[in-house]
Tab-separated table of C-alpha atoms in Angstrom:
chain	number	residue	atom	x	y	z
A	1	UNK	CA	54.789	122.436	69.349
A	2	UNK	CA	54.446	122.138	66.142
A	3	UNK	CA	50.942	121.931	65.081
A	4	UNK	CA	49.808	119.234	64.119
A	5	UNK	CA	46.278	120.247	64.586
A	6	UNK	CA	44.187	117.068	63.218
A	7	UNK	CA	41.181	117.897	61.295
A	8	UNK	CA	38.971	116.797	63.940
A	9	UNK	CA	36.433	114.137	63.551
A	10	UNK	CA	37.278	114.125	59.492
A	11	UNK	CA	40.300	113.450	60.321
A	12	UNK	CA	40.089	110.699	62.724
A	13	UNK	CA	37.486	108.949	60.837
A	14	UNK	CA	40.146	109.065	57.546
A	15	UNK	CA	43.214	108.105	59.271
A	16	UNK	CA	42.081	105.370	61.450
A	17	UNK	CA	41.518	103.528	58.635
A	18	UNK	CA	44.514	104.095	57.152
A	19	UNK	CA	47.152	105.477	59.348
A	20	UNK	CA	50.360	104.768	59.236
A	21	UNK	CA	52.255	104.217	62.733
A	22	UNK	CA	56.272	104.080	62.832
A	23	UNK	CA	57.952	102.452	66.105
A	24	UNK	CA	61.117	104.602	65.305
A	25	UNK	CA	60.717	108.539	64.752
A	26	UNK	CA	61.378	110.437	62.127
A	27	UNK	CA	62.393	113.182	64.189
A	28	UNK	CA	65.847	112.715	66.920
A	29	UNK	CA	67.404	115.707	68.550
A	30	UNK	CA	69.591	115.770	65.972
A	31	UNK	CA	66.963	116.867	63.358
A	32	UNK	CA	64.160	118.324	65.125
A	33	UNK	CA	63.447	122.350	64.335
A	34	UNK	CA	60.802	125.064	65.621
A	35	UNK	CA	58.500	126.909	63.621
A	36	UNK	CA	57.143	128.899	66.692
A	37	UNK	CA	54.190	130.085	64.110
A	38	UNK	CA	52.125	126.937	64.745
A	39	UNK	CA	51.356	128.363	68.587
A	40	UNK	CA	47.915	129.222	68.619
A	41	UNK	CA	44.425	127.797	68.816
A	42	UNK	CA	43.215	125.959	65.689
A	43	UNK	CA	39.972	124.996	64.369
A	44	UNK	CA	38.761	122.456	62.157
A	45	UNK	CA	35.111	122.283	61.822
A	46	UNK	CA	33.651	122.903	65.045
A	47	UNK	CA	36.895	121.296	66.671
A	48	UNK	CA	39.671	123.017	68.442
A	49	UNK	CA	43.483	122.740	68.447
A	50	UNK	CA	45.829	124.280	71.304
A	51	UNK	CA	49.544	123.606	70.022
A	52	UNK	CA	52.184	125.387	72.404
A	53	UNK	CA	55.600	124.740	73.504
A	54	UNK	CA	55.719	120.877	75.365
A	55	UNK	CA	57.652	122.372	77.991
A	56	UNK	CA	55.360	125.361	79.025
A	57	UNK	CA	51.855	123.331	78.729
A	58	UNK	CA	50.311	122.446	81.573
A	59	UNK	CA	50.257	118.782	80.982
A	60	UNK	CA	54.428	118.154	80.860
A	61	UNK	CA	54.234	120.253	83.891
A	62	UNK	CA	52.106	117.959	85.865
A	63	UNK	CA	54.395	114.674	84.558
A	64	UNK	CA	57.147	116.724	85.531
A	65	UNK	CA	56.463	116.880	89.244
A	66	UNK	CA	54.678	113.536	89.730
A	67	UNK	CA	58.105	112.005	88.550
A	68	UNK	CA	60.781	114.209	90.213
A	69	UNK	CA	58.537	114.456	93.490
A	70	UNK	CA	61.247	112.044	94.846
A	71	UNK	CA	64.412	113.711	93.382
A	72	UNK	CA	62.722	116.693	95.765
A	73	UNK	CA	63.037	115.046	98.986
A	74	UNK	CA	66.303	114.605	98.016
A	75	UNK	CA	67.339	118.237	97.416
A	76	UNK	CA	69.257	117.577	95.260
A	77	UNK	CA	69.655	119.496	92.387
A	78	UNK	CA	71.795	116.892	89.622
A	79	UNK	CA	72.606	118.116	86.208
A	80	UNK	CA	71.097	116.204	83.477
A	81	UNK	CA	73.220	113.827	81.523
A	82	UNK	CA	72.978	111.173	79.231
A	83	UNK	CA	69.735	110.416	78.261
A	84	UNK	CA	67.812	112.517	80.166
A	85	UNK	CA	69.573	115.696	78.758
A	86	UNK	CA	68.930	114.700	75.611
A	87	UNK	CA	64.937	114.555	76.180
A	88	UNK	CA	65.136	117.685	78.179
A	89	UNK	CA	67.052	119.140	74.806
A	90	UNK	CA	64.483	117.257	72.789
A	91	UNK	CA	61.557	118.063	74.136
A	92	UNK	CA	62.339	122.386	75.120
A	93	UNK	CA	61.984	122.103	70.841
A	94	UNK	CA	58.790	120.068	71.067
A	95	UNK	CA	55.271	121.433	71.061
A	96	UNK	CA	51.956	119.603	72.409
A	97	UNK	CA	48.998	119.096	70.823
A	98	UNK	CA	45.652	119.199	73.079
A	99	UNK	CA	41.763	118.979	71.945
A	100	UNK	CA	38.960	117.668	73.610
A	101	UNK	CA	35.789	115.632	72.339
A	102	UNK	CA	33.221	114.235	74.015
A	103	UNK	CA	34.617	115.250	77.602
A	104	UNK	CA	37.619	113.755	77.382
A	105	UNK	CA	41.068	115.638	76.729
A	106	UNK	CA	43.876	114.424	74.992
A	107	UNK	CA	47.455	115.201	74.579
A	108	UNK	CA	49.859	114.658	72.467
A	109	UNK	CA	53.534	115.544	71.878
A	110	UNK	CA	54.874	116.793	68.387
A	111	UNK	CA	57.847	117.373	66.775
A	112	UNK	CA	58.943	119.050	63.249
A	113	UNK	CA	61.643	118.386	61.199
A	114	UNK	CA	63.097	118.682	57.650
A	115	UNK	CA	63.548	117.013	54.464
A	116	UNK	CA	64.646	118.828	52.015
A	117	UNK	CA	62.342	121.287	51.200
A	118	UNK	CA	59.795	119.837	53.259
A	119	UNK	CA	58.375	120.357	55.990
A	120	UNK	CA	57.271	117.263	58.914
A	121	UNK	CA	56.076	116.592	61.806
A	122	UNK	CA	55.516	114.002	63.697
A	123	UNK	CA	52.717	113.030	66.272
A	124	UNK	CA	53.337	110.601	69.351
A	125	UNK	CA	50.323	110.417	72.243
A	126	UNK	CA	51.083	111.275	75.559
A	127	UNK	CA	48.042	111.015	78.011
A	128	UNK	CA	43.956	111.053	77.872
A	129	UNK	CA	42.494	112.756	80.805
A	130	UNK	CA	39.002	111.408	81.177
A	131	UNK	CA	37.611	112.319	84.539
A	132	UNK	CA	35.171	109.261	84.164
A	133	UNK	CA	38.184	107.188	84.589
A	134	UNK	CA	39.574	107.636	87.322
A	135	UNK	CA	41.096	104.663	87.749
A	136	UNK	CA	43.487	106.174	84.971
A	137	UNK	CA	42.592	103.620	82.375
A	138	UNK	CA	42.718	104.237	78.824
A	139	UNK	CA	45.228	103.822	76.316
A	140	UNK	CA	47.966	104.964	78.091
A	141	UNK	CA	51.562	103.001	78.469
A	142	UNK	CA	50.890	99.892	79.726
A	143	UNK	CA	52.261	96.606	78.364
A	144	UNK	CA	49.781	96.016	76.461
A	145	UNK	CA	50.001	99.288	73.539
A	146	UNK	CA	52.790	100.404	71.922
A	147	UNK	CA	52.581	103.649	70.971
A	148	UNK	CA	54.040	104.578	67.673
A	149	UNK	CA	54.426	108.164	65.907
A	150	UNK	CA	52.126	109.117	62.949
A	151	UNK	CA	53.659	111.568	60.121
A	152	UNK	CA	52.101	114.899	58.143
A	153	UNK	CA	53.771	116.616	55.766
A	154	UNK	CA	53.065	120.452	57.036
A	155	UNK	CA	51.931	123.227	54.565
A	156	UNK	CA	52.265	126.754	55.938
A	157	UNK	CA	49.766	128.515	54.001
A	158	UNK	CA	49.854	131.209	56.013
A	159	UNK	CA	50.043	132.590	59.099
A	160	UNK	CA	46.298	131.668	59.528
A	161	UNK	CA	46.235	128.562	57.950
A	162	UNK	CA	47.792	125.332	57.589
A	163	UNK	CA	47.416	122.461	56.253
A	164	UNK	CA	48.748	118.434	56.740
A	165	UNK	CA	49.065	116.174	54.631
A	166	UNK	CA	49.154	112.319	55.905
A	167	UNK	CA	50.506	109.698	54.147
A	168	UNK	CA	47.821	107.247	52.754
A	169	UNK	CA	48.896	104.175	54.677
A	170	UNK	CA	46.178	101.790	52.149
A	171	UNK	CA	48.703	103.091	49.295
A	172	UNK	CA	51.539	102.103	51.113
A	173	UNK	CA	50.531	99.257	52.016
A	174	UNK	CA	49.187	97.601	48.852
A	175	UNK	CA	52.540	99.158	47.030
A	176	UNK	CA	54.550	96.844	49.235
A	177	UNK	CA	52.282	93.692	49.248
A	178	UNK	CA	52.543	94.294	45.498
A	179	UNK	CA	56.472	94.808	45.502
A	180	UNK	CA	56.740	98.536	44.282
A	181	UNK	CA	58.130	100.032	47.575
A	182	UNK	CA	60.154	98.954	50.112
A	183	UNK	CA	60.299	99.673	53.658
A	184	UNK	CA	60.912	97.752	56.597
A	185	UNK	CA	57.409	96.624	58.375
A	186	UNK	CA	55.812	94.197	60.231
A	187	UNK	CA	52.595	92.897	59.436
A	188	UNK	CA	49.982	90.335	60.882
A	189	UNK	CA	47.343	89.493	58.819
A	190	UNK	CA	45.262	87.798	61.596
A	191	UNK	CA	44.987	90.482	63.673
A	192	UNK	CA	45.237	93.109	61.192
A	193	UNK	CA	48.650	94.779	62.466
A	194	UNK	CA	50.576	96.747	60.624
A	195	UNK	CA	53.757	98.692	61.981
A	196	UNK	CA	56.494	100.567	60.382
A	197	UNK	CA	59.693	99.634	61.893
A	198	UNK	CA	62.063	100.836	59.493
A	199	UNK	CA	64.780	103.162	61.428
A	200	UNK	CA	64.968	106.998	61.327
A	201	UNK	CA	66.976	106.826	59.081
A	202	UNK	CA	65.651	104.853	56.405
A	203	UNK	CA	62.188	107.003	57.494
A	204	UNK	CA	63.689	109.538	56.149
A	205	UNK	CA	65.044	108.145	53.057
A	206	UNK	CA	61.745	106.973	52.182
A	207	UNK	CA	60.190	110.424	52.636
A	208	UNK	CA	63.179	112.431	50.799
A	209	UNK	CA	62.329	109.465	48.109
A	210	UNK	CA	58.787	109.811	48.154
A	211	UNK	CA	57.702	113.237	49.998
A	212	UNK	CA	56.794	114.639	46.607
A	213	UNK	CA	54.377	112.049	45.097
A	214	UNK	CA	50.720	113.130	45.213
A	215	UNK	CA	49.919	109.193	45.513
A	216	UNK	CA	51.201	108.852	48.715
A	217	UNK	CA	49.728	112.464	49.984
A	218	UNK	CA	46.954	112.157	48.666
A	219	UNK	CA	44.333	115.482	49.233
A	220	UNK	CA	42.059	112.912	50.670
A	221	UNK	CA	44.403	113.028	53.537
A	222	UNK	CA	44.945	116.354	53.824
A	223	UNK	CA	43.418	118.685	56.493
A	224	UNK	CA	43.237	122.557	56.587
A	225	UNK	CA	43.365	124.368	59.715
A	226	UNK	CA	42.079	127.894	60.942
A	227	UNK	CA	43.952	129.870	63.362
A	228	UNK	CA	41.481	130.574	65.746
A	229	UNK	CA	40.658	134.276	67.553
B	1	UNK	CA	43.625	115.716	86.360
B	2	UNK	CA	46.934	115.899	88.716
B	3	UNK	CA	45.514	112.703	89.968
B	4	UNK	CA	44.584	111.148	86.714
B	5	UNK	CA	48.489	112.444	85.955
B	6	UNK	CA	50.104	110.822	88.996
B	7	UNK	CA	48.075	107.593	88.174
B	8	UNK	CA	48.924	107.839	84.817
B	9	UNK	CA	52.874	108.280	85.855
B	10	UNK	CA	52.890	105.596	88.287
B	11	UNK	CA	51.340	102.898	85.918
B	12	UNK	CA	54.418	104.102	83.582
B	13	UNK	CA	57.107	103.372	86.291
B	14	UNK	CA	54.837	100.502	86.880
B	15	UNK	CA	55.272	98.650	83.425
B	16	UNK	CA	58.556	99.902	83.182
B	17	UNK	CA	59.719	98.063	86.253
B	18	UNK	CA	56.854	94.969	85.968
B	19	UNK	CA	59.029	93.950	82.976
B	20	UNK	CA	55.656	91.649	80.778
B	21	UNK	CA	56.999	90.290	77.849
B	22	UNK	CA	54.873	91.695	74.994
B	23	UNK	CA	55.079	90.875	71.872
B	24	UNK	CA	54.111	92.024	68.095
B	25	UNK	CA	53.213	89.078	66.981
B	26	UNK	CA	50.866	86.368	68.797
B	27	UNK	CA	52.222	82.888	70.205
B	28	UNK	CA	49.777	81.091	68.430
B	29	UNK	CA	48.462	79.460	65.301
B	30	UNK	CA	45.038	78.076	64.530
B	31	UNK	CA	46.226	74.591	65.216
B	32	UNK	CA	47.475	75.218	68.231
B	33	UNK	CA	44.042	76.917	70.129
B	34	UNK	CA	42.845	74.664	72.544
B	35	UNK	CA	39.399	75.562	74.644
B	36	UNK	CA	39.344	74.138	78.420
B	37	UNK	CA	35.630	74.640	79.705
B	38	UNK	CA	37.587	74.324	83.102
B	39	UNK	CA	38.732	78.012	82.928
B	40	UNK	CA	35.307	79.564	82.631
B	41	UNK	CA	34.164	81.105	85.960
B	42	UNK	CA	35.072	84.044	88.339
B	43	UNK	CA	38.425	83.490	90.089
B	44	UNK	CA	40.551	85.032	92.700
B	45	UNK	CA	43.540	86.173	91.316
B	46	UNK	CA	46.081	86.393	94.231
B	47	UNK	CA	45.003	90.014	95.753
B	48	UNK	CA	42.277	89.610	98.219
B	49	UNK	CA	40.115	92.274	96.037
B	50	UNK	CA	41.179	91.231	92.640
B	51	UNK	CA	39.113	88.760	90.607
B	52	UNK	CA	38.792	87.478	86.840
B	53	UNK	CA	35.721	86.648	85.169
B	54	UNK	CA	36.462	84.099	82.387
B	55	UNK	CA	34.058	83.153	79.947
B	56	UNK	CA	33.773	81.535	76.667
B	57	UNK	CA	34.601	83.663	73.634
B	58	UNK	CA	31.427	85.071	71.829
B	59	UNK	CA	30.930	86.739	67.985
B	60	UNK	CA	29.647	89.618	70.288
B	61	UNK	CA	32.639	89.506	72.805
B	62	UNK	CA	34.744	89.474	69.536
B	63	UNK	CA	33.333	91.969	67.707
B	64	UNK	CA	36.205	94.339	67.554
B	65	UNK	CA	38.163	91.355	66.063
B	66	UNK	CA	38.868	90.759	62.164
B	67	UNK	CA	37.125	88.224	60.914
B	68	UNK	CA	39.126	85.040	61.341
B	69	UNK	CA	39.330	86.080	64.994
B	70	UNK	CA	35.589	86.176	65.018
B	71	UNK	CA	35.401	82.891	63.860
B	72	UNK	CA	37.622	81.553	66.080
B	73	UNK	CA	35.150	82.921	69.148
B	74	UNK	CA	34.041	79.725	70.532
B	75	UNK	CA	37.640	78.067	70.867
B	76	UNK	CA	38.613	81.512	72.973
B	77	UNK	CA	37.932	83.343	75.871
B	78	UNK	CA	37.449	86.659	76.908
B	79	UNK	CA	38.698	87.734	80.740
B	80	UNK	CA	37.800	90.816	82.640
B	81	UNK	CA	40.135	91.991	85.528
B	82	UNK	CA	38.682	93.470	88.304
B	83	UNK	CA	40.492	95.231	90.830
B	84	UNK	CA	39.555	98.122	93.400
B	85	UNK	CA	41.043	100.195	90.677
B	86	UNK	CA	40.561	99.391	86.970
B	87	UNK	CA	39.000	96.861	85.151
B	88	UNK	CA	40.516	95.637	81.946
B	89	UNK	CA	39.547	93.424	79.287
B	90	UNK	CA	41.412	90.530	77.083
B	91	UNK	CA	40.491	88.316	74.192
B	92	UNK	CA	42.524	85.148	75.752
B	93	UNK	CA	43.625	82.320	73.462
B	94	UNK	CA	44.443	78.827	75.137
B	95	UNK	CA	47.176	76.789	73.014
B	96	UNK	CA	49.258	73.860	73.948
B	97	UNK	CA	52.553	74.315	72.410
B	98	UNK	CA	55.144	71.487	73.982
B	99	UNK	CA	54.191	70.139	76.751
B	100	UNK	CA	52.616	73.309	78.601
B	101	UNK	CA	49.717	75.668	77.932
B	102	UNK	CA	49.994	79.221	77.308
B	103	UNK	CA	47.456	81.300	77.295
B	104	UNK	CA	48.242	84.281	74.996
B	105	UNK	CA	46.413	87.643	76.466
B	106	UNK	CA	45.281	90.508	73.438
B	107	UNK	CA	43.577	93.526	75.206
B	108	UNK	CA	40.101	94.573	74.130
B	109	UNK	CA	38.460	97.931	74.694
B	110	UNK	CA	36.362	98.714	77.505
B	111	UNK	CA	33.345	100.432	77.181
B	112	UNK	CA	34.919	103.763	77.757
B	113	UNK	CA	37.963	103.031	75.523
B	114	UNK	CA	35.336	102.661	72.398
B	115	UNK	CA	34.490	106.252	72.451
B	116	UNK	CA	38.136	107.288	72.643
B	117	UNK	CA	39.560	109.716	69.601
B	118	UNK	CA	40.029	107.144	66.571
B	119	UNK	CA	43.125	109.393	65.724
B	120	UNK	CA	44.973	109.519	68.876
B	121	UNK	CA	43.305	105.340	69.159
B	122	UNK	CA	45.512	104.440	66.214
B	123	UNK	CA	48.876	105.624	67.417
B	124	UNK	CA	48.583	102.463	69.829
B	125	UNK	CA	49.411	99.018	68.048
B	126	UNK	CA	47.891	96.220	70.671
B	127	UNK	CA	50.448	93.724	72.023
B	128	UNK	CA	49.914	90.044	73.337
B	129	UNK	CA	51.212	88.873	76.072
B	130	UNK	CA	51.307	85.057	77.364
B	131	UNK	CA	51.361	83.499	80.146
B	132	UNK	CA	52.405	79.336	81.138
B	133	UNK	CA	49.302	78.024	82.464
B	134	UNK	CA	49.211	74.801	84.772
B	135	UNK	CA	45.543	73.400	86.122
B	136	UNK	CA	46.152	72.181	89.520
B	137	UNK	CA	43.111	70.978	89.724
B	138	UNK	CA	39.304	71.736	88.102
B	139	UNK	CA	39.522	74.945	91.266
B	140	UNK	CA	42.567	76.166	90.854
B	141	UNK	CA	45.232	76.796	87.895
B	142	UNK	CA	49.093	78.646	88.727
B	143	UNK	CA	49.983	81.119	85.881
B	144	UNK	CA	53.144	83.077	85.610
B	145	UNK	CA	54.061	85.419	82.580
B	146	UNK	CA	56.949	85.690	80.922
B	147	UNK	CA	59.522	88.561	81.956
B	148	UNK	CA	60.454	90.874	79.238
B	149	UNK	CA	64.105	91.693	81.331
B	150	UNK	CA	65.149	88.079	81.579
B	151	UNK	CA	64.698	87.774	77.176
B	152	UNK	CA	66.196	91.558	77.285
B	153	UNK	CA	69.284	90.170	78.963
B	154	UNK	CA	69.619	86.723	76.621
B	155	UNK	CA	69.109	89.201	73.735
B	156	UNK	CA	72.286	91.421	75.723
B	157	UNK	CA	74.404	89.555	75.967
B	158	UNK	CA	73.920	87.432	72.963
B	159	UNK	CA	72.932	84.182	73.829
B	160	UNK	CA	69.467	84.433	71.988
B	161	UNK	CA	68.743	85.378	68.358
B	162	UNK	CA	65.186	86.641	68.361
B	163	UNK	CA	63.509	89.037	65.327
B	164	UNK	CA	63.451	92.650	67.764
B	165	UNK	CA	63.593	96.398	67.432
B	166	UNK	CA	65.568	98.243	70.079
B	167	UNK	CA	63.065	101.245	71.081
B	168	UNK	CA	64.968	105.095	71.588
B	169	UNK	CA	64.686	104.561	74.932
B	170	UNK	CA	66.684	101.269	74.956
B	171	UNK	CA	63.795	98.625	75.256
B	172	UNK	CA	63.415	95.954	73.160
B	173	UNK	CA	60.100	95.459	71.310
B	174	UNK	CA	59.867	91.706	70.307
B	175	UNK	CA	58.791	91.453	66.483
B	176	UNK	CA	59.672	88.333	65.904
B	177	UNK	CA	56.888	85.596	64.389
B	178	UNK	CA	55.177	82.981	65.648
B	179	UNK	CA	57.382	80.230	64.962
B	180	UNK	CA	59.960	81.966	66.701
B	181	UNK	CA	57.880	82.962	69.850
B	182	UNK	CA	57.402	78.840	70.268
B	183	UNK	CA	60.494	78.113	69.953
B	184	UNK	CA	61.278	80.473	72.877
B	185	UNK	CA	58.533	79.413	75.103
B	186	UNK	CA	59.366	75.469	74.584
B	187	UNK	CA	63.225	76.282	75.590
B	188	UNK	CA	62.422	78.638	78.566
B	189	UNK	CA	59.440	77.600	79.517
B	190	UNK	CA	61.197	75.340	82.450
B	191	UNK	CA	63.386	78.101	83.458
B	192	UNK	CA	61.446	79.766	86.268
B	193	UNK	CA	63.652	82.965	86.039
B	194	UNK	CA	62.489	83.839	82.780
B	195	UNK	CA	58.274	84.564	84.719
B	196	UNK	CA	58.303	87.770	86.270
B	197	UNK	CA	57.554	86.929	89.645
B	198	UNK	CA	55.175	89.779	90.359
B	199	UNK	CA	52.799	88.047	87.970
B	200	UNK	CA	52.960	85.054	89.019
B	201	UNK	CA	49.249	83.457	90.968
B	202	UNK	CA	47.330	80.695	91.393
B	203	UNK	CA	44.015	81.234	90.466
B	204	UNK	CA	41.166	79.719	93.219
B	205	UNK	CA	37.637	79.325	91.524
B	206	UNK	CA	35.410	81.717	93.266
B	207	UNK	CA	32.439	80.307	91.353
């Protein structure tokens, strides 16, 4: 997993202003890379990043047998096809992302790709384990969320350091109330929604368009991380 | 946590197989809110341990709200679920659109939910989801939501043009605006195979 270690509480306070979600990805199995050099433990402040391969964490591993506990009793061993071989494929090139705060763990799934000469990756939550709720509560797939993917443009630094760089979703947005960029959306001014919905493929028209303007990636969306230990 | 994993696996099969109609955009305007002082009170809700508290909308219940929504308070309601398992929490607008009322469900936080990550908060865009609503009587009201498989299947086979996005795992999320969503709700809402049947109660006035 690529890391998409989030500047911690800076960088939750920036983007939840101002973050941009997508319905569609950016990344398909089509598309999607590794860059294996993002394993590790990451720090931002006094926060801390795990990012390792999706398929070896702990957390796909649980989902894993709670789902196929059934195909078990069958014993029977079917080979993937269709769409389920493609998320298999998918996510053995995924990473997740874990940190904790306040007690509570969360996970999320990420996924790099390329444009160009840049580097992206794209975030898209999985689960919050929060022992308080036991009930499993939270904001986890019911009905009544959709989750959507969030975008960084990754800088390797170094091996130590990296840094990503979100798109400033306020620019965005007031460049397409105002007519100067184009990208399919919906929006609900009521209730303050506001959803990308343009298809991966136009996603990534609009980044190969606009991945190299400083107004969109703006260094007050940036965040540096630390390889840890 | 393998529990809080299983639970969290099961509610996925769970809403994948419930089949609620969500939708982007609400089924409501400002001239359409009605407020019914004859929902407000705790009900039963079908399952002998489940109950809903219903109470009048509040600037403080509605706080998380922009501020039209705010304003709007009074004419609202907010509803609290409790079962043996959960509780959740919805800002619930009334409207009469047709002949029928609807009452169009928005979630709201918990307590708990408020002190989740703001990051890994925004990657979830809140849906609404509406149910028909009939009063039986001032004790008692049937409700019955819509069923996101029966509109999947119109939109299938193409014998409904609604504004959607088709998901990468082949669902269908509903974008399309108000004035659309009414128009579906007035044509189906007579057409008791478009509720999902799990979902549908009457509600007995506990107090």
């Amino acid at each position: 997993m690529k890391i998409f270690i989030l500047a911690a509480l800076s960088l939750g306070m920036l983007l939840s202003s101002s973050c941009l979600t997508s319905v569609h990805p950016l990344v398909t199995i089509q598309n999607i890379i590794e860059e294996n050099s993002l394993i590790g433990t990451w720090q931002q402040g006094e926060d801390t990043y795990v990012v390792e391969k999706l398929t070896k964490s702990g957390i796909y591993r649980e989902m894993e047998n709670s789902v196929t506990n059934k195909d078990k009793e069958n014993k029977e061993k079917k080979p993937l096809t269709g769409k389920e071989k493609e998320d298999s494929i998918f996510h053995s090139h995924a990473y997740c992302v874990s940190f904790s705060r306040n007690d509570v763990n969360y996970y999320m799934s990420g996924s790099l790709t390329r444009i160009d000469d840049q580097l992206y990756m794209e975030l898209f939550p999985i689960v919050i384990d929060d022992k308080e709720q036991n009930d499993g509560s939270g904001f986890d797939y019911t009905f009544n969320y959709l989750p959507g993917i969030t975008i960084a443009k990754v800088d390797l630094r170094n091996k130590n350091t990296i840094q990503l760089q979100f798109p400033d979703g306020d620019y965005i947005k007031k460049q397409i109330d105002d007519g100067n960029m184009r990208i399919k959306h919906e929006k609900d001014n009521w209730f303050d929604t506001f959803l990308i919905t343009a298809s991966t493929r136009d996603l990534r028209s609009f980044f190969q368009k606009y991945g190299h303007d400083e107004r969109l990636f703006s260094k007050e969306n940036s965040v540096t991380l630390t390889r840890k230990g | 946590m393998q529990k809080q994993i299983i639970i969290v696996a099961l509610i996925v099969m769970i809403a994948a197989l419930s089949g609620c109609l969500s939708t982007l955009h609400p089924l409501f305007t400002e001239k359409d809110l009605v407020y019914d002082p004859r929902l407000v009170g705790t009900w039963r809700t079908g399952d002998e341990d489940d109950t809903a508290v219903i109470e009048q909308g509040s600037a403080a219940s509605f706080n998380e709200l922009p501020g039209a929504l705010r304003n709007l308070a009074s004419r609202a309601y907010m509803v609290t679920y409790k079962s043996k398992y959960k509780t959740t929490k919805y800002h619930a607008f009334l409207c009469r659109i047709g002949k029928e009322y609807f009452l169009d469900y928005y979630p709201a936080e918990n307590s708990r939910q408020k002190t989740y990550d703001p990051f890994y908060k925004a990657h979830f865009t809140k849906m609404h989801s509406f149910y028909r609503l009939r009063f039986r009587d001032n004790n008692s009201f049937e409700i019955g939501q819509f069923d996101d498989g029966y509109l999947g299947n119109l939109i299938k086979q193409k014998q409904i043009r609604i504004q959607h996005e088709v998901r990468v795992d082949g669902s269908y999320l509903i974008t399309a605006p108000t004035e659309e969503l009414q128009q579906y709700v007035i044509k189906y809402s007579d057409v008791e195979e478009a509720y999902n049947s799990s979902t549908r109660h009457t509600y007995q006035k506990i107090q």
